[in-house]
Amino acid sequence: MRHYPNLQFKTDKKFDTEICADFINEKIGDYDFGYERIISLHPDLEKIRHIKKIRQVVEIQKYVGQYYIRHEKEITKSLSCFERAWSAIASRYFIEIEKIFGVLNFYKPDTINGLASIFTCGVIDDNFTSFQIWYKVKDIKEIRRHISHEILHFYYYTYIKKHFPGLVGNWDMAEIFNVVILNLPQFQSIIGTEERGYEIHESRFQKYKNIWRACNGELDLYLSHITQEPLK
């Protein structure tokens, strides 16, 4: 009998606080990640961006706690919406994932935590057991796409850590893999919306879709190929 992880949707104020503190001043090149993913949604936090870290964490903790209290009903409603959206497709999704990886027992956790977040940082934990999803995402198809995206990451990273460790640090290939797989017809029929990926990778999408087809959907063959030809 197949056994797939159970998804538990909940909140984690402590994790939200830590993520905000870690990323509030983050910049990636010219992209102000901290502003776009945190400050633009919570302008009251602008005034604490450049204060001392210890005081900053205290202020973030206070803000997050108060925000959760003020928006408790909306956040609780979102959790129910996430649960309904996912439960309708969960079995079909895992069956298709199993076809990609052969078996799924290499991923050991019985529970995956979907954490409703008040920020849009979209962080996953280092153990590949928890991911964040912005609590204001309302579109059912987008909810399903987001969850499908993160779970595929968990299986991909767990798999390559054992079989293709040279790919573990290659974030680009992980994101491109999601675009290749989640845009396959069998996944599109489940999710219902395109996996667009990141703009910086767009010029590479077709190349890696072609590689997947040339490998006849054989995962190890595909991974062996991209290990030999890393993204530059």
mmCIF file of C-alpha atoms in Angstrom:
data_model
loop_
_atom_site.group_PDB
_atom_site.id
_atom_site.type_symbol
_atom_site.label_atom_id
_atom_site.label_comp_id
_atom_site.label_asym_id
_atom_site.label_seq_id
_atom_site.Cartn_x
_atom_site.Cartn_y
_atom_site.Cartn_z
ATOM 1 C CA MET A 1 0.000 0.000 0.000
ATOM 2 C CA ARG A 2 1.349 3.412 -0.961
ATOM 3 C CA HIS A 3 2.207 5.752 1.886
ATOM 4 C CA TYR A 4 2.588 9.439 1.143
ATOM 5 C CA PRO A 5 3.459 12.269 3.543
ATOM 6 C CA ASN A 6 0.596 14.087 5.190
ATOM 7 C CA LEU A 7 0.511 17.857 4.718
ATOM 8 C CA GLN A 8 -0.231 19.856 7.828
ATOM 9 C CA PHE A 9 -1.090 23.505 7.328
ATOM 10 C CA LYS A 10 -0.383 25.773 10.266
ATOM 11 C CA THR A 11 1.368 28.952 11.387
ATOM 12 C CA ASP A 12 4.760 29.390 13.016
ATOM 13 C CA LYS A 13 5.228 32.879 14.417
ATOM 14 C CA LYS A 14 8.740 32.079 15.626
ATOM 15 C CA PHE A 15 9.825 30.983 12.147
ATOM 16 C CA ASP A 16 8.199 34.054 10.576
ATOM 17 C CA THR A 17 10.091 36.243 13.044
ATOM 18 C CA GLU A 18 13.397 34.532 12.237
ATOM 19 C CA ILE A 19 12.841 34.797 8.489
ATOM 20 C CA CYS A 20 11.971 38.482 8.726
ATOM 21 C CA ALA A 21 15.088 39.171 10.808
ATOM 22 C CA ASP A 22 17.269 37.210 8.389
ATOM 23 C CA PHE A 23 15.974 38.811 5.190
ATOM 24 C CA ILE A 24 14.743 42.304 6.058
ATOM 25 C CA ASN A 25 17.988 43.853 4.769
ATOM 26 C CA GLU A 26 18.686 41.261 2.077
ATOM 27 C CA LYS A 27 19.696 42.480 -1.379
ATOM 28 C CA ILE A 28 20.494 40.311 -4.390
ATOM 29 C CA GLY A 29 22.381 42.491 -6.822
ATOM 30 C CA ASP A 30 20.070 45.375 -7.651
ATOM 31 C CA TYR A 31 17.044 43.525 -6.274
ATOM 32 C CA ASP A 32 16.053 44.696 -2.797
ATOM 33 C CA PHE A 33 14.690 41.384 -1.543
ATOM 34 C CA GLY A 34 13.986 42.699 1.954
ATOM 35 C CA TYR A 35 11.916 45.578 0.641
ATOM 36 C CA GLU A 36 9.973 43.625 -1.970
ATOM 37 C CA ARG A 37 9.225 40.570 0.180
ATOM 38 C CA ILE A 38 8.793 42.209 3.589
ATOM 39 C CA ILE A 39 8.708 46.018 3.751
ATOM 40 C CA SER A 40 6.376 46.537 0.780
ATOM 41 C CA LEU A 41 3.784 44.406 2.588
ATOM 42 C CA HIS A 42 4.533 45.778 6.058
ATOM 43 C CA PRO A 43 5.700 49.411 5.714
ATOM 44 C CA ASP A 44 5.706 49.847 9.497
ATOM 45 C CA LEU A 45 8.864 47.718 9.544
ATOM 46 C CA GLU A 46 10.775 50.232 7.404
ATOM 47 C CA LYS A 47 11.830 52.196 10.477
ATOM 48 C CA ILE A 48 13.625 49.212 12.017
ATOM 49 C CA ARG A 49 15.599 48.109 8.952
ATOM 50 C CA HIS A 50 18.834 49.704 10.064
ATOM 51 C CA ILE A 51 18.750 49.519 13.851
ATOM 52 C CA LYS A 52 20.938 47.173 15.905
ATOM 53 C CA LYS A 53 20.159 43.505 15.352
ATOM 54 C CA ILE A 54 19.216 42.646 18.937
ATOM 55 C CA ARG A 55 16.682 45.470 19.133
ATOM 56 C CA GLN A 56 15.514 44.725 15.602
ATOM 57 C CA VAL A 57 14.640 41.123 16.489
ATOM 58 C CA VAL A 58 12.663 42.303 19.534
ATOM 59 C CA GLU A 59 10.695 44.775 17.407
ATOM 60 C CA ILE A 60 10.030 42.175 14.705
ATOM 61 C CA GLN A 61 8.827 39.673 17.284
ATOM 62 C CA LYS A 62 6.446 42.269 18.717
ATOM 63 C CA TYR A 63 5.158 43.249 15.264
ATOM 64 C CA VAL A 64 4.636 39.655 14.110
ATOM 65 C CA GLY A 65 2.787 38.742 17.308
ATOM 66 C CA GLN A 66 0.452 41.727 17.041
ATOM 67 C CA TYR A 67 -0.141 41.149 13.328
ATOM 68 C CA TYR A 68 -1.169 37.550 13.933
ATOM 69 C CA ILE A 69 -3.637 38.659 16.598
ATOM 70 C CA ARG A 70 -5.191 41.336 14.362
ATOM 71 C CA HIS A 71 -5.478 39.017 11.349
ATOM 72 C CA GLU A 72 -6.230 35.749 13.137
ATOM 73 C CA LYS A 73 -9.546 35.090 11.389
ATOM 74 C CA GLU A 74 -8.153 35.717 7.909
ATOM 75 C CA ILE A 75 -5.086 33.550 8.537
ATOM 76 C CA THR A 76 -7.212 30.725 9.947
ATOM 77 C CA LYS A 77 -9.479 30.934 6.909
ATOM 78 C CA SER A 78 -6.432 30.732 4.624
ATOM 79 C CA LEU A 79 -5.233 27.575 6.359
ATOM 80 C CA SER A 80 -8.584 25.924 5.652
ATOM 81 C CA CYS A 81 -8.425 27.081 2.033
ATOM 82 C CA PHE A 82 -4.924 25.637 1.607
ATOM 83 C CA GLU A 83 -6.061 22.323 3.080
ATOM 84 C CA ARG A 84 -9.076 22.047 0.764
ATOM 85 C CA ALA A 85 -7.097 23.032 -2.329
ATOM 86 C CA TRP A 86 -4.382 20.476 -1.646
ATOM 87 C CA SER A 87 -6.461 17.543 -0.411
ATOM 88 C CA ALA A 88 -8.362 17.515 -3.705
ATOM 89 C CA ILE A 89 -5.204 16.701 -5.691
ATOM 90 C CA ALA A 90 -2.753 15.187 -3.186
ATOM 91 C CA SER A 91 -3.092 11.520 -4.162
ATOM 92 C CA ARG A 92 -2.882 12.214 -7.893
ATOM 93 C CA TYR A 93 0.141 14.448 -7.392
ATOM 94 C CA PHE A 94 2.100 11.899 -5.362
ATOM 95 C CA ILE A 95 1.280 9.130 -7.837
ATOM 96 C CA GLU A 96 2.829 11.208 -10.628
ATOM 97 C CA ILE A 97 5.821 12.152 -8.468
ATOM 98 C CA GLU A 98 6.345 8.459 -7.784
ATOM 99 C CA LYS A 99 6.491 7.816 -11.527
ATOM 100 C CA ILE A 100 9.290 10.380 -11.812
ATOM 101 C CA PHE A 101 11.419 9.081 -8.930
ATOM 102 C CA GLY A 102 10.519 5.386 -9.146
ATOM 103 C CA VAL A 103 9.795 5.020 -5.439
ATOM 104 C CA LEU A 104 9.255 7.643 -2.760
ATOM 105 C CA ASN A 105 10.487 5.822 0.333
ATOM 106 C CA PHE A 106 13.838 7.631 0.160
ATOM 107 C CA TYR A 107 11.996 10.663 1.595
ATOM 108 C CA LYS A 108 11.471 9.679 5.226
ATOM 109 C CA PRO A 109 9.298 12.345 6.919
ATOM 110 C CA ASP A 110 5.668 11.361 7.466
ATOM 111 C CA THR A 111 4.527 14.978 7.721
ATOM 112 C CA ILE A 112 5.255 18.077 5.667
ATOM 113 C CA ASN A 113 4.401 21.439 7.207
ATOM 114 C CA GLY A 114 2.836 24.100 5.022
ATOM 115 C CA LEU A 115 3.379 27.299 6.978
ATOM 116 C CA ALA A 116 1.110 30.245 6.253
ATOM 117 C CA SER A 117 3.405 33.275 6.342
ATOM 118 C CA ILE A 118 2.734 37.002 6.540
ATOM 119 C CA PHE A 119 5.764 37.571 4.289
ATOM 120 C CA THR A 120 6.495 36.410 0.738
ATOM 121 C CA CYS A 121 10.036 35.139 1.317
ATOM 122 C CA GLY A 122 8.970 31.590 0.424
ATOM 123 C CA VAL A 123 11.607 29.905 2.571
ATOM 124 C CA ILE A 124 11.950 26.131 2.983
ATOM 125 C CA ASP A 125 13.708 24.635 6.000
ATOM 126 C CA ASP A 126 17.027 22.833 5.815
ATOM 127 C CA ASN A 127 15.454 19.456 6.614
ATOM 128 C CA PHE A 128 13.036 19.685 3.661
ATOM 129 C CA THR A 129 10.017 19.242 5.925
ATOM 130 C CA SER A 130 8.519 22.757 6.038
ATOM 131 C CA PHE A 131 7.769 25.447 3.482
ATOM 132 C CA GLN A 132 6.150 28.867 3.621
ATOM 133 C CA ILE A 133 3.226 30.129 1.581
ATOM 134 C CA TRP A 134 1.894 33.679 1.776
ATOM 135 C CA TYR A 135 -1.396 33.604 3.643
ATOM 136 C CA LYS A 136 -3.023 36.002 1.162
ATOM 137 C CA VAL A 137 -2.727 33.637 -1.800
ATOM 138 C CA LYS A 138 -6.371 32.999 -2.691
ATOM 139 C CA ASP A 139 -6.332 31.530 -6.198
ATOM 140 C CA ILE A 140 -6.854 27.767 -5.901
ATOM 141 C CA LYS A 141 -4.638 26.942 -8.864
ATOM 142 C CA GLU A 142 -1.826 29.125 -7.549
ATOM 143 C CA ILE A 143 -2.103 27.495 -4.117
ATOM 144 C CA ARG A 144 -1.766 24.088 -5.743
ATOM 145 C CA ARG A 145 1.134 25.237 -7.899
ATOM 146 C CA HIS A 146 3.014 26.664 -4.939
ATOM 147 C CA ILE A 147 2.584 23.544 -2.805
ATOM 148 C CA SER A 148 3.475 21.264 -5.722
ATOM 149 C CA HIS A 149 6.583 23.348 -6.371
ATOM 150 C CA GLU A 150 7.872 23.094 -2.809
ATOM 151 C CA ILE A 151 7.160 19.386 -2.380
ATOM 152 C CA LEU A 152 8.959 18.632 -5.634
ATOM 153 C CA HIS A 153 11.946 20.533 -4.225
ATOM 154 C CA PHE A 154 11.890 18.320 -1.121
ATOM 155 C CA TYR A 155 11.988 15.111 -3.158
ATOM 156 C CA TYR A 156 14.512 16.452 -5.650
ATOM 157 C CA TYR A 157 16.970 17.669 -3.036
ATOM 158 C CA THR A 158 16.636 14.521 -0.929
ATOM 159 C CA TYR A 159 17.213 12.372 -4.014
ATOM 160 C CA ILE A 160 20.225 14.227 -5.401
ATOM 161 C CA LYS A 161 21.840 14.477 -1.969
ATOM 162 C CA LYS A 162 22.128 10.685 -2.068
ATOM 163 C CA HIS A 163 22.624 9.985 -5.773
ATOM 164 C CA PHE A 164 23.968 13.194 -7.368
ATOM 165 C CA PRO A 165 25.636 15.217 -4.578
ATOM 166 C CA GLY A 166 27.372 17.442 -7.110
ATOM 167 C CA LEU A 167 24.006 19.057 -7.859
ATOM 168 C CA VAL A 168 23.094 19.889 -4.254
ATOM 169 C CA GLY A 169 24.433 23.440 -4.368
ATOM 170 C CA ASN A 170 23.030 24.188 -7.819
ATOM 171 C CA TRP A 171 19.891 26.222 -7.098
ATOM 172 C CA ASP A 172 19.466 27.082 -10.781
ATOM 173 C CA MET A 173 19.134 23.438 -11.800
ATOM 174 C CA ALA A 174 16.635 22.775 -9.016
ATOM 175 C CA GLU A 175 14.390 25.600 -10.210
ATOM 176 C CA ILE A 176 14.701 24.587 -13.858
ATOM 177 C CA PHE A 177 13.857 20.987 -12.921
ATOM 178 C CA ASN A 178 10.600 22.215 -11.386
ATOM 179 C CA VAL A 179 9.703 24.035 -14.591
ATOM 180 C CA VAL A 180 10.481 20.945 -16.676
ATOM 181 C CA ILE A 181 8.472 18.551 -14.496
ATOM 182 C CA LEU A 182 5.505 20.644 -13.372
ATOM 183 C CA ASN A 183 4.755 21.730 -16.945
ATOM 184 C CA LEU A 184 4.449 18.141 -18.137
ATOM 185 C CA PRO A 185 0.855 17.399 -19.239
ATOM 186 C CA GLN A 186 0.223 14.958 -16.391
ATOM 187 C CA PHE A 187 1.078 17.615 -13.812
ATOM 188 C CA GLN A 188 -0.693 20.431 -15.609
ATOM 189 C CA SER A 189 -3.890 18.381 -15.561
ATOM 190 C CA ILE A 190 -3.563 18.231 -11.769
ATOM 191 C CA ILE A 191 -2.318 21.718 -10.924
ATOM 192 C CA GLY A 192 -4.157 23.659 -13.605
ATOM 193 C CA THR A 193 -1.695 26.509 -14.055
ATOM 194 C CA GLU A 194 1.738 26.989 -15.603
ATOM 195 C CA GLU A 195 4.933 26.723 -13.595
ATOM 196 C CA ARG A 196 6.643 29.868 -14.854
ATOM 197 C CA GLY A 197 9.897 29.703 -12.929
ATOM 198 C CA TYR A 198 12.327 32.584 -12.644
ATOM 199 C CA GLU A 199 12.895 35.128 -15.389
ATOM 200 C CA ILE A 200 16.675 34.681 -15.158
ATOM 201 C CA HIS A 201 16.250 31.062 -16.299
ATOM 202 C CA GLU A 202 13.774 31.608 -19.140
ATOM 203 C CA SER A 203 16.342 31.310 -21.915
ATOM 204 C CA ARG A 204 17.270 27.850 -20.594
ATOM 205 C CA PHE A 205 13.837 26.275 -20.170
ATOM 206 C CA GLN A 206 13.442 24.827 -23.647
ATOM 207 C CA LYS A 207 16.944 23.376 -23.620
ATOM 208 C CA TYR A 208 16.296 21.364 -20.469
ATOM 209 C CA LYS A 209 12.811 20.342 -21.553
ATOM 210 C CA ASN A 210 14.457 18.940 -24.674
ATOM 211 C CA ILE A 211 17.020 17.092 -22.563
ATOM 212 C CA TRP A 212 14.217 15.545 -20.494
ATOM 213 C CA ARG A 213 12.485 14.356 -23.650
ATOM 214 C CA ALA A 214 15.748 13.022 -25.094
ATOM 215 C CA CYS A 215 16.224 11.052 -21.866
ATOM 216 C CA ASN A 216 12.687 9.619 -22.253
ATOM 217 C CA GLY A 217 11.797 10.877 -18.811
ATOM 218 C CA GLU A 218 14.476 8.754 -17.131
ATOM 219 C CA LEU A 219 15.472 10.753 -14.078
ATOM 220 C CA ASP A 220 18.978 9.383 -13.520
ATOM 221 C CA LEU A 221 19.871 9.849 -17.173
ATOM 222 C CA TYR A 222 18.645 13.439 -17.067
ATOM 223 C CA LEU A 223 20.508 14.191 -13.841
ATOM 224 C CA SER A 224 23.680 12.569 -15.175
ATOM 225 C CA HIS A 225 23.469 14.801 -18.229
ATOM 226 C CA ILE A 226 22.995 18.043 -16.318
ATOM 227 C CA THR A 227 25.737 17.092 -13.851
ATOM 228 C CA GLN A 228 28.149 16.950 -16.778
ATOM 229 C CA GLU A 229 26.831 20.191 -18.248
ATOM 230 C CA PRO A 230 26.163 22.588 -15.350
ATOM 231 C CA LEU A 231 24.334 25.866 -15.859
ATOM 232 C CA LYS A 232 26.658 28.763 -16.516
#
